[in-house]
PDB file of C-alpha atoms in Angstrom:
ATOM      1  CA  GLU A  19      -3.661  -4.519  20.002  1.00  0.00           C
ATOM      2  CA  ILE A  20      -4.804  -0.929  19.452  1.00  0.00           C
ATOM      3  CA  GLN A  21      -2.882  -0.601  16.199  1.00  0.00           C
ATOM      4  CA  MET A  22      -3.938  -3.956  14.762  1.00  0.00           C
ATOM      5  CA  ALA A  23      -7.579  -3.306  15.703  1.00  0.00           C
ATOM      6  CA  ILE A  24      -7.820  -0.634  12.997  1.00  0.00           C
ATOM      7  CA  VAL A  25      -6.449  -2.917  10.263  1.00  0.00           C
ATOM      8  CA  PRO A  26      -9.429  -4.003   8.122  1.00  0.00           C
ATOM      9  CA  SER A  27     -10.584  -7.365   9.464  1.00  0.00           C
ATOM     10  CA  ARG A  28     -12.980  -7.956   6.571  1.00  0.00           C
ATOM     11  CA  MET A  29     -12.288  -7.098   2.971  1.00  0.00           C
ATOM     12  CA  PRO A  30     -14.865  -4.883   1.229  1.00  0.00           C
ATOM     13  CA  ASP A  31     -17.327  -6.517  -1.139  1.00  0.00           C
ATOM     14  CA  LEU A  32     -16.740  -4.812  -4.485  1.00  0.00           C
ATOM     15  CA  PRO A  33     -18.429  -6.317  -7.574  1.00  0.00           C
ATOM     16  CA  GLY A  34     -15.934  -8.090  -9.813  1.00  0.00           C
ATOM     17  CA  TYR A  35     -12.973  -7.657  -7.450  1.00  0.00           C
ATOM     18  CA  ASP A  36     -11.085  -9.906  -5.046  1.00  0.00           C
ATOM     19  CA  ILE A  37      -9.210  -7.873  -2.420  1.00  0.00           C
ATOM     20  CA  ALA A  38      -6.804  -8.924   0.314  1.00  0.00           C
ATOM     21  CA  GLY A  39      -4.328  -7.217   2.599  1.00  0.00           C
ATOM     22  CA  LEU A  40      -2.084  -7.851   5.572  1.00  0.00           C
ATOM     23  CA  VAL A  41       0.322  -6.042   7.925  1.00  0.00           C
ATOM     24  CA  ARG A  42       3.233  -7.702   9.714  1.00  0.00           C
ATOM     25  CA  PRO A  43       5.167  -5.306  12.005  1.00  0.00           C
ATOM     26  CA  ALA A  44       8.865  -5.925  12.549  1.00  0.00           C
ATOM     27  CA  GLU A  45       8.426  -5.177  16.267  1.00  0.00           C
ATOM     28  CA  GLN A  46       5.468  -5.087  18.660  1.00  0.00           C
ATOM     29  CA  THR A  47       4.272  -1.996  16.807  1.00  0.00           C
ATOM     30  CA  GLY A  48       5.057  -0.823  13.294  1.00  0.00           C
ATOM     31  CA  GLY A  49       5.049   2.170  10.993  1.00  0.00           C
ATOM     32  CA  ASP A  50       2.948   0.556   8.249  1.00  0.00           C
ATOM     33  CA  ALA A  51      -0.801   0.844   7.779  1.00  0.00           C
ATOM     34  CA  PHE A  52      -3.426   0.243   5.132  1.00  0.00           C
ATOM     35  CA  ASP A  53      -7.098   1.024   4.804  1.00  0.00           C
ATOM     36  CA  LEU A  54      -9.895   0.181   2.384  1.00  0.00           C
ATOM     37  CA  VAL A  55     -12.809   2.604   2.530  1.00  0.00           C
ATOM     38  CA  PRO A  56     -15.979   1.838   0.522  1.00  0.00           C
ATOM     39  CA  LEU A  57     -17.462   4.855  -1.240  1.00  0.00           C
ATOM     40  CA  GLU A  58     -20.681   5.397  -3.139  1.00  0.00           C
ATOM     41  CA  GLN A  59     -21.213   4.202  -6.722  1.00  0.00           C
ATOM     42  CA  GLU A  60     -19.040   1.072  -6.427  1.00  0.00           C
ATOM     43  CA  ARG A  61     -15.864   2.947  -5.588  1.00  0.00           C
ATOM     44  CA  LEU A  62     -13.187   2.157  -3.040  1.00  0.00           C
ATOM     45  CA  MET A  63     -10.479   4.340  -1.483  1.00  0.00           C
ATOM     46  CA  LEU A  64      -7.158   2.524  -1.116  1.00  0.00           C
ATOM     47  CA  LEU A  65      -4.515   3.644   1.389  1.00  0.00           C
ATOM     48  CA  VAL A  66      -1.067   2.243   2.080  1.00  0.00           C
ATOM     49  CA  GLY A  67       1.239   4.213   4.362  1.00  0.00           C
ATOM     50  CA  ASP A  68       4.774   3.639   5.630  1.00  0.00           C
ATOM     51  CA  ALA A  69       6.188   5.969   8.291  1.00  0.00           C
ATOM     52  CA  THR A  70       9.964   6.266   8.678  1.00  0.00           C
ATOM     53  CA  GLY A  71      11.353   3.685  11.069  1.00  0.00           C
ATOM     54  CA  HIS A  72       9.392   1.163  13.089  1.00  0.00           C
ATOM     55  CA  GLY A  73       8.222   1.065  16.672  1.00  0.00           C
ATOM     56  CA  VAL A  74       5.875   3.227  18.715  1.00  0.00           C
ATOM     57  CA  GLY A  75       6.582   6.622  17.097  1.00  0.00           C
ATOM     58  CA  PRO A  76       6.055   5.518  13.499  1.00  0.00           C
ATOM     59  CA  ALA A  77       3.019   3.492  14.622  1.00  0.00           C
ATOM     60  CA  LEU A  78       1.427   6.707  15.854  1.00  0.00           C
ATOM     61  CA  SER A  79       2.193   8.438  12.535  1.00  0.00           C
ATOM     62  CA  ALA A  80       0.766   5.580  10.467  1.00  0.00           C
ATOM     63  CA  THR A  81      -2.376   5.470  12.591  1.00  0.00           C
ATOM     64  CA  GLN A  82      -2.712   9.242  12.265  1.00  0.00           C
ATOM     65  CA  VAL A  83      -2.662   9.033   8.461  1.00  0.00           C
ATOM     66  CA  ARG A  84      -5.448   6.467   8.472  1.00  0.00           C
ATOM     67  CA  SER A  85      -7.533   8.575  10.858  1.00  0.00           C
ATOM     68  CA  MET A  86      -7.008  11.765   8.848  1.00  0.00           C
ATOM     69  CA  LEU A  87      -8.154  10.005   5.683  1.00  0.00           C
ATOM     70  CA  ARG A  88     -11.326   8.780   7.365  1.00  0.00           C
ATOM     71  CA  VAL A  89     -12.143  12.255   8.661  1.00  0.00           C
ATOM     72  CA  ALA A  90     -11.416  13.857   5.279  1.00  0.00           C
ATOM     73  CA  LEU A  91     -13.773  11.437   3.539  1.00  0.00           C
ATOM     74  CA  ARG A  92     -16.487  12.049   6.138  1.00  0.00           C
ATOM     75  CA  LEU A  93     -16.200  15.764   5.405  1.00  0.00           C
ATOM     76  CA  GLY A  94     -16.624  15.175   1.681  1.00  0.00           C
ATOM     77  CA  ALA A  95     -13.034  15.539   0.493  1.00  0.00           C
ATOM     78  CA  GLY A  96     -12.091  13.889  -2.775  1.00  0.00           C
ATOM     79  CA  LEU A  97      -8.877  12.122  -3.694  1.00  0.00           C
ATOM     80  CA  ASP A  98      -6.849  15.261  -4.387  1.00  0.00           C
ATOM     81  CA  GLU A  99      -8.084  17.245  -1.392  1.00  0.00           C
ATOM     82  CA  ALA A 100      -7.552  14.365   1.034  1.00  0.00           C
ATOM     83  CA  PHE A 101      -3.986  13.839  -0.182  1.00  0.00           C
ATOM     84  CA  GLU A 102      -3.140  17.524   0.126  1.00  0.00           C
ATOM     85  CA  HIS A 103      -4.712  17.927   3.572  1.00  0.00           C
ATOM     86  CA  ILE A 104      -2.955  14.852   4.955  1.00  0.00           C
ATOM     87  CA  ASN A 105       0.388  16.160   3.701  1.00  0.00           C
ATOM     88  CA  ASP A 106      -0.146  19.604   5.181  1.00  0.00           C
ATOM     89  CA  GLN A 107      -1.158  18.225   8.579  1.00  0.00           C
ATOM     90  CA  LEU A 108       1.795  15.825   8.700  1.00  0.00           C
ATOM     91  CA  ALA A 109       4.157  18.677   7.791  1.00  0.00           C
ATOM     92  CA  GLN A 110       2.795  20.576  10.787  1.00  0.00           C
ATOM     93  CA  ASP A 111       2.890  17.631  13.206  1.00  0.00           C
ATOM     94  CA  LEU A 112       6.021  15.640  12.372  1.00  0.00           C
ATOM     95  CA  ALA A 113       9.600  16.386  13.393  1.00  0.00           C
ATOM     96  CA  ASP A 114      11.920  17.559  10.635  1.00  0.00           C
ATOM     97  CA  HIS A 115      13.487  14.136  10.095  1.00  0.00           C
ATOM     98  CA  ARG A 116      10.164  12.305   9.902  1.00  0.00           C
ATOM     99  CA  PHE A 117       7.923  11.622   6.911  1.00  0.00           C
ATOM    100  CA  VAL A 118       5.387   9.078   5.643  1.00  0.00           C
ATOM    101  CA  THR A 119       5.282   7.469   2.214  1.00  0.00           C
ATOM    102  CA  VAL A 120       1.649   7.178   1.132  1.00  0.00           C
ATOM    103  CA  PHE A 121      -0.266   5.600  -1.735  1.00  0.00           C
ATOM    104  CA  LEU A 122      -3.793   6.978  -1.963  1.00  0.00           C
ATOM    105  CA  GLY A 123      -5.990   5.737  -4.784  1.00  0.00           C
ATOM    106  CA  GLU A 124      -9.639   5.588  -5.789  1.00  0.00           C
ATOM    107  CA  LEU A 125     -10.768   2.381  -7.470  1.00  0.00           C
ATOM    108  CA  ASP A 126     -13.848   2.687  -9.688  1.00  0.00           C
ATOM    109  CA  ALA A 127     -15.249  -0.828 -10.069  1.00  0.00           C
ATOM    110  CA  ARG A 128     -17.583   0.192 -12.877  1.00  0.00           C
ATOM    111  CA  ALA A 129     -14.887   1.826 -15.014  1.00  0.00           C
ATOM    112  CA  HIS A 130     -12.205  -0.673 -13.886  1.00  0.00           C
ATOM    113  CA  ALA A 131      -9.794   2.196 -13.312  1.00  0.00           C
ATOM    114  CA  VAL A 132      -7.716   3.582 -10.457  1.00  0.00           C
ATOM    115  CA  ARG A 133      -6.832   7.256  -9.988  1.00  0.00           C
ATOM    116  CA  TYR A 134      -4.029   7.726  -7.518  1.00  0.00           C
ATOM    117  CA  HIS A 135      -1.299   9.776  -5.904  1.00  0.00           C
ATOM    118  CA  SER A 136       1.833   8.102  -4.579  1.00  0.00           C
ATOM    119  CA  GLY A 137       3.904  10.190  -2.210  1.00  0.00           C
ATOM    120  CA  GLY A 138       7.205   8.344  -2.173  1.00  0.00           C
ATOM    121  CA  GLN A 139       5.469   4.954  -2.124  1.00  0.00           C
ATOM    122  CA  GLY A 140       6.718   2.442  -4.655  1.00  0.00           C
ATOM    123  CA  PRO A 141       7.350   0.474  -6.685  1.00  0.00           C
ATOM    124  CA  LEU A 142       3.707  -0.211  -7.541  1.00  0.00           C
ATOM    125  CA  LEU A 143       2.869  -3.477  -9.300  1.00  0.00           C
ATOM    126  CA  LEU A 144       0.432  -3.849 -12.188  1.00  0.00           C
ATOM    127  CA  PHE A 145       0.343  -7.440 -13.456  1.00  0.00           C
ATOM    128  CA  HIS A 146      -1.278  -7.813 -16.884  1.00  0.00           C
ATOM    129  CA  ALA A 147      -2.940 -11.224 -16.941  1.00  0.00           C
ATOM    130  CA  ALA A 148      -3.562 -11.355 -20.697  1.00  0.00           C
ATOM    131  CA  SER A 149       0.127 -10.982 -21.572  1.00  0.00           C
ATOM    132  CA  GLY A 150       1.750 -12.162 -18.342  1.00  0.00           C
ATOM    133  CA  GLN A 151       3.738  -8.927 -18.266  1.00  0.00           C
ATOM    134  CA  PHE A 152       4.743  -7.005 -15.147  1.00  0.00           C
ATOM    135  CA  GLU A 153       4.480  -3.222 -15.132  1.00  0.00           C
ATOM    136  CA  TRP A 154       6.188  -1.382 -12.284  1.00  0.00           C
ATOM    137  CA  ARG A 155       5.365   2.232 -11.509  1.00  0.00           C
ATOM    138  CA  GLY A 156       7.201   4.675  -9.300  1.00  0.00           C
ATOM    139  CA  ALA A 157       6.058   7.385  -6.931  1.00  0.00           C
ATOM    140  CA  THR A 158       4.300  10.432  -8.349  1.00  0.00           C
ATOM    141  CA  THR A 159       5.566  12.943  -5.770  1.00  0.00           C
ATOM    142  CA  MET A 160       7.705  13.191  -2.643  1.00  0.00           C
ATOM    143  CA  PRO A 161       6.818  11.572   0.701  1.00  0.00           C
ATOM    144  CA  LEU A 162       4.243  13.361   2.821  1.00  0.00           C
ATOM    145  CA  GLY A 163       5.093  15.563   5.770  1.00  0.00           C
ATOM    146  CA  LEU A 164       8.278  17.128   4.403  1.00  0.00           C
ATOM    147  CA  PHE A 165       6.760  20.392   3.156  1.00  0.00           C
ATOM    148  CA  ALA A 166       3.311  21.942   3.511  1.00  0.00           C
ATOM    149  CA  GLY A 167       1.549  23.428   0.527  1.00  0.00           C
ATOM    150  CA  LEU A 168       3.123  21.254  -2.123  1.00  0.00           C
ATOM    151  CA  PRO A 169       1.958  22.291  -5.620  1.00  0.00           C
ATOM    152  CA  PRO A 170      -0.814  19.808  -6.475  1.00  0.00           C
ATOM    153  CA  LYS A 171      -0.120  17.415  -9.321  1.00  0.00           C
ATOM    154  CA  PRO A 172      -2.859  15.726 -11.338  1.00  0.00           C
ATOM    155  CA  PRO A 173      -3.478  12.132 -10.256  1.00  0.00           C
ATOM    156  CA  GLN A 174      -2.082   9.271 -12.292  1.00  0.00           C
ATOM    157  CA  SER A 175      -4.417   6.578 -13.560  1.00  0.00           C
ATOM    158  CA  LEU A 176      -4.336   2.943 -14.569  1.00  0.00           C
ATOM    159  CA  GLU A 177      -6.863   0.561 -16.089  1.00  0.00           C
ATOM    160  CA  LEU A 178      -7.548  -2.993 -14.982  1.00  0.00           C
ATOM    161  CA  ALA A 179      -8.526  -5.853 -17.310  1.00  0.00           C
ATOM    162  CA  PRO A 180      -9.902  -9.254 -16.223  1.00  0.00           C
ATOM    163  CA  GLY A 181      -7.344 -11.137 -14.142  1.00  0.00           C
ATOM    164  CA  ASP A 182      -5.038  -8.141 -13.678  1.00  0.00           C
ATOM    165  CA  ILE A 183      -3.478  -7.537 -10.255  1.00  0.00           C
ATOM    166  CA  LEU A 184      -2.717  -4.222  -8.626  1.00  0.00           C
ATOM    167  CA  GLY A 185      -0.115  -4.849  -5.927  1.00  0.00           C
ATOM    168  CA  LEU A 186       0.729  -2.308  -3.221  1.00  0.00           C
ATOM    169  CA  MET A 187       3.677  -3.340  -1.042  1.00  0.00           C
ATOM    170  CA  THR A 188       5.891  -1.465   1.385  1.00  0.00           C
ATOM    171  CA  ASP A 189       9.670  -1.645   1.185  1.00  0.00           C
ATOM    172  CA  GLY A 190       9.776  -4.297   3.902  1.00  0.00           C
ATOM    173  CA  VAL A 191       8.890  -6.752   1.125  1.00  0.00           C
ATOM    174  CA  PHE A 192      11.464  -5.690  -1.449  1.00  0.00           C
ATOM    175  CA  GLU A 193      14.264  -5.123   1.088  1.00  0.00           C
ATOM    176  CA  TYR A 194      13.780  -8.385   2.993  1.00  0.00           C
ATOM    177  CA  GLN A 195      17.241  -9.958   3.222  1.00  0.00           C
ATOM    178  CA  ASP A 196      18.651 -13.453   3.365  1.00  0.00           C
ATOM    179  CA  PRO A 197      21.607 -14.263   5.671  1.00  0.00           C
ATOM    180  CA  ALA A 198      24.045 -13.113   2.960  1.00  0.00           C
ATOM    181  CA  GLY A 199      22.387  -9.696   2.759  1.00  0.00           C
ATOM    182  CA  THR A 200      20.761 -10.287  -0.642  1.00  0.00           C
ATOM    183  CA  GLU A 201      17.401  -8.502  -0.979  1.00  0.00           C
ATOM    184  CA  PHE A 202      14.192 -10.215  -2.081  1.00  0.00           C
ATOM    185  CA  GLY A 203      13.591  -7.469  -4.616  1.00  0.00           C
ATOM    186  CA  ILE A 204      11.238  -7.104  -7.552  1.00  0.00           C
ATOM    187  CA  ALA A 205      12.393 -10.428  -8.990  1.00  0.00           C
ATOM    188  CA  GLY A 206      11.264 -12.277  -5.879  1.00  0.00           C
ATOM    189  CA  VAL A 207       7.804 -10.709  -6.052  1.00  0.00           C
ATOM    190  CA  GLU A 208       7.470 -11.513  -9.762  1.00  0.00           C
ATOM    191  CA  GLU A 209       8.356 -15.148  -9.148  1.00  0.00           C
ATOM    192  CA  ILE A 210       5.510 -15.653  -6.664  1.00  0.00           C
ATOM    193  CA  VAL A 211       2.933 -13.589  -8.582  1.00  0.00           C
ATOM    194  CA  ARG A 212       3.715 -15.468 -11.785  1.00  0.00           C
ATOM    195  CA  ARG A 213       3.208 -18.776  -9.980  1.00  0.00           C
ATOM    196  CA  HIS A 214       0.056 -17.857  -8.022  1.00  0.00           C
ATOM    197  CA  HIS A 215      -1.656 -15.045  -9.949  1.00  0.00           C
ATOM    198  CA  ALA A 216      -4.782 -17.142 -10.622  1.00  0.00           C
ATOM    199  CA  ALA A 217      -5.271 -17.934  -6.923  1.00  0.00           C
ATOM    200  CA  PRO A 218      -7.495 -15.879  -4.599  1.00  0.00           C
ATOM    201  CA  MET A 219      -5.705 -12.729  -3.469  1.00  0.00           C
ATOM    202  CA  ALA A 220      -5.654 -13.862   0.166  1.00  0.00           C
ATOM    203  CA  GLU A 221      -3.715 -16.962  -0.915  1.00  0.00           C
ATOM    204  CA  LEU A 222      -1.322 -14.854  -2.982  1.00  0.00           C
ATOM    205  CA  CYS A 223      -0.704 -12.570   0.019  1.00  0.00           C
ATOM    206  CA  GLN A 224       0.103 -15.597   2.147  1.00  0.00           C
ATOM    207  CA  ALA A 225       2.298 -17.112  -0.567  1.00  0.00           C
ATOM    208  CA  LEU A 226       4.351 -13.914  -0.687  1.00  0.00           C
ATOM    209  CA  LEU A 227       4.686 -13.861   3.098  1.00  0.00           C
ATOM    210  CA  ASP A 228       5.663 -17.550   3.235  1.00  0.00           C
ATOM    211  CA  ARG A 229       8.278 -17.066   0.505  1.00  0.00           C
ATOM    212  CA  LEU A 230       9.755 -14.073   2.334  1.00  0.00           C
ATOM    213  CA  ARG A 231      10.203 -16.141   5.481  1.00  0.00           C
ATOM    214  CA  GLU A 232      11.704 -18.991   3.476  1.00  0.00           C
ATOM    215  CA  PHE A 233      14.022 -16.532   1.703  1.00  0.00           C
ATOM    216  CA  GLY A 234      15.154 -15.076   5.025  1.00  0.00           C
ATOM    217  CA  GLN A 235      16.230 -18.519   6.334  1.00  0.00           C
ATOM    218  CA  GLY A 236      15.500 -17.513   9.904  1.00  0.00           C
ATOM    219  CA  ARG A 237      16.950 -14.020   9.697  1.00  0.00           C
ATOM    220  CA  PRO A 238      14.831 -11.585  11.767  1.00  0.00           C
ATOM    221  CA  GLN A 239      12.402  -9.392   9.841  1.00  0.00           C
ATOM    222  CA  GLY A 240      14.168  -6.070   9.366  1.00  0.00           C
ATOM    223  CA  ASP A 241      11.226  -3.822   8.491  1.00  0.00           C
ATOM    224  CA  ASP A 242       7.449  -3.734   8.632  1.00  0.00           C
ATOM    225  CA  ILE A 243       5.634  -5.560   5.839  1.00  0.00           C
ATOM    226  CA  THR A 244       2.345  -4.517   4.259  1.00  0.00           C
ATOM    227  CA  ILE A 245       0.780  -6.146   1.189  1.00  0.00           C
ATOM    228  CA  VAL A 246      -2.495  -5.117  -0.455  1.00  0.00           C
ATOM    229  CA  LEU A 247      -3.627  -6.925  -3.618  1.00  0.00           C
TER     230      LEU A 247
END
């Protein structure tokens, strides 16, 4: 209850954008988290985090990342500074075998562009509505919490055209298995996005979740699932 209470219950109202997200832990608690933080001048900070493992320990790490981001933004940190500070604090707090994959991006609704860092989080989906093409992007740096003082890299950027979809999904989606051990994979995501890309994002989120459960044929969920579209 404590963990799910910090998951955004209402999606931010951003002109020209339809936003949806969900978290489905594999156990009573999970190592996934997402946050959507409205900023000034029609901007939005996007966070998706996935701590190693699932259960109580990773749930604490995922919640910590969300809290650190909120504090950093309250203190006036920008995208780069927030990413670096979160990494340094995780490196100090986490055990040697623990880390968190994190996507942190700033969506500018007026420029229709996203600047982002992705610490081990990927693949990232960019669906181009005009051409029907899928573009998949990888992580931009290593997961957070492994080493403090990582040399800062410039953020990557992407542009969004009308109808395009930015999809942020943790590996619980791509690695969802059927009884034979076959993974859902990128192909499974593309199938559902291609079929439902014109629907509201909340419906697309649900369609992905429903297809995962159908694909699994009753097999227990093996990892936490987070989807932000």
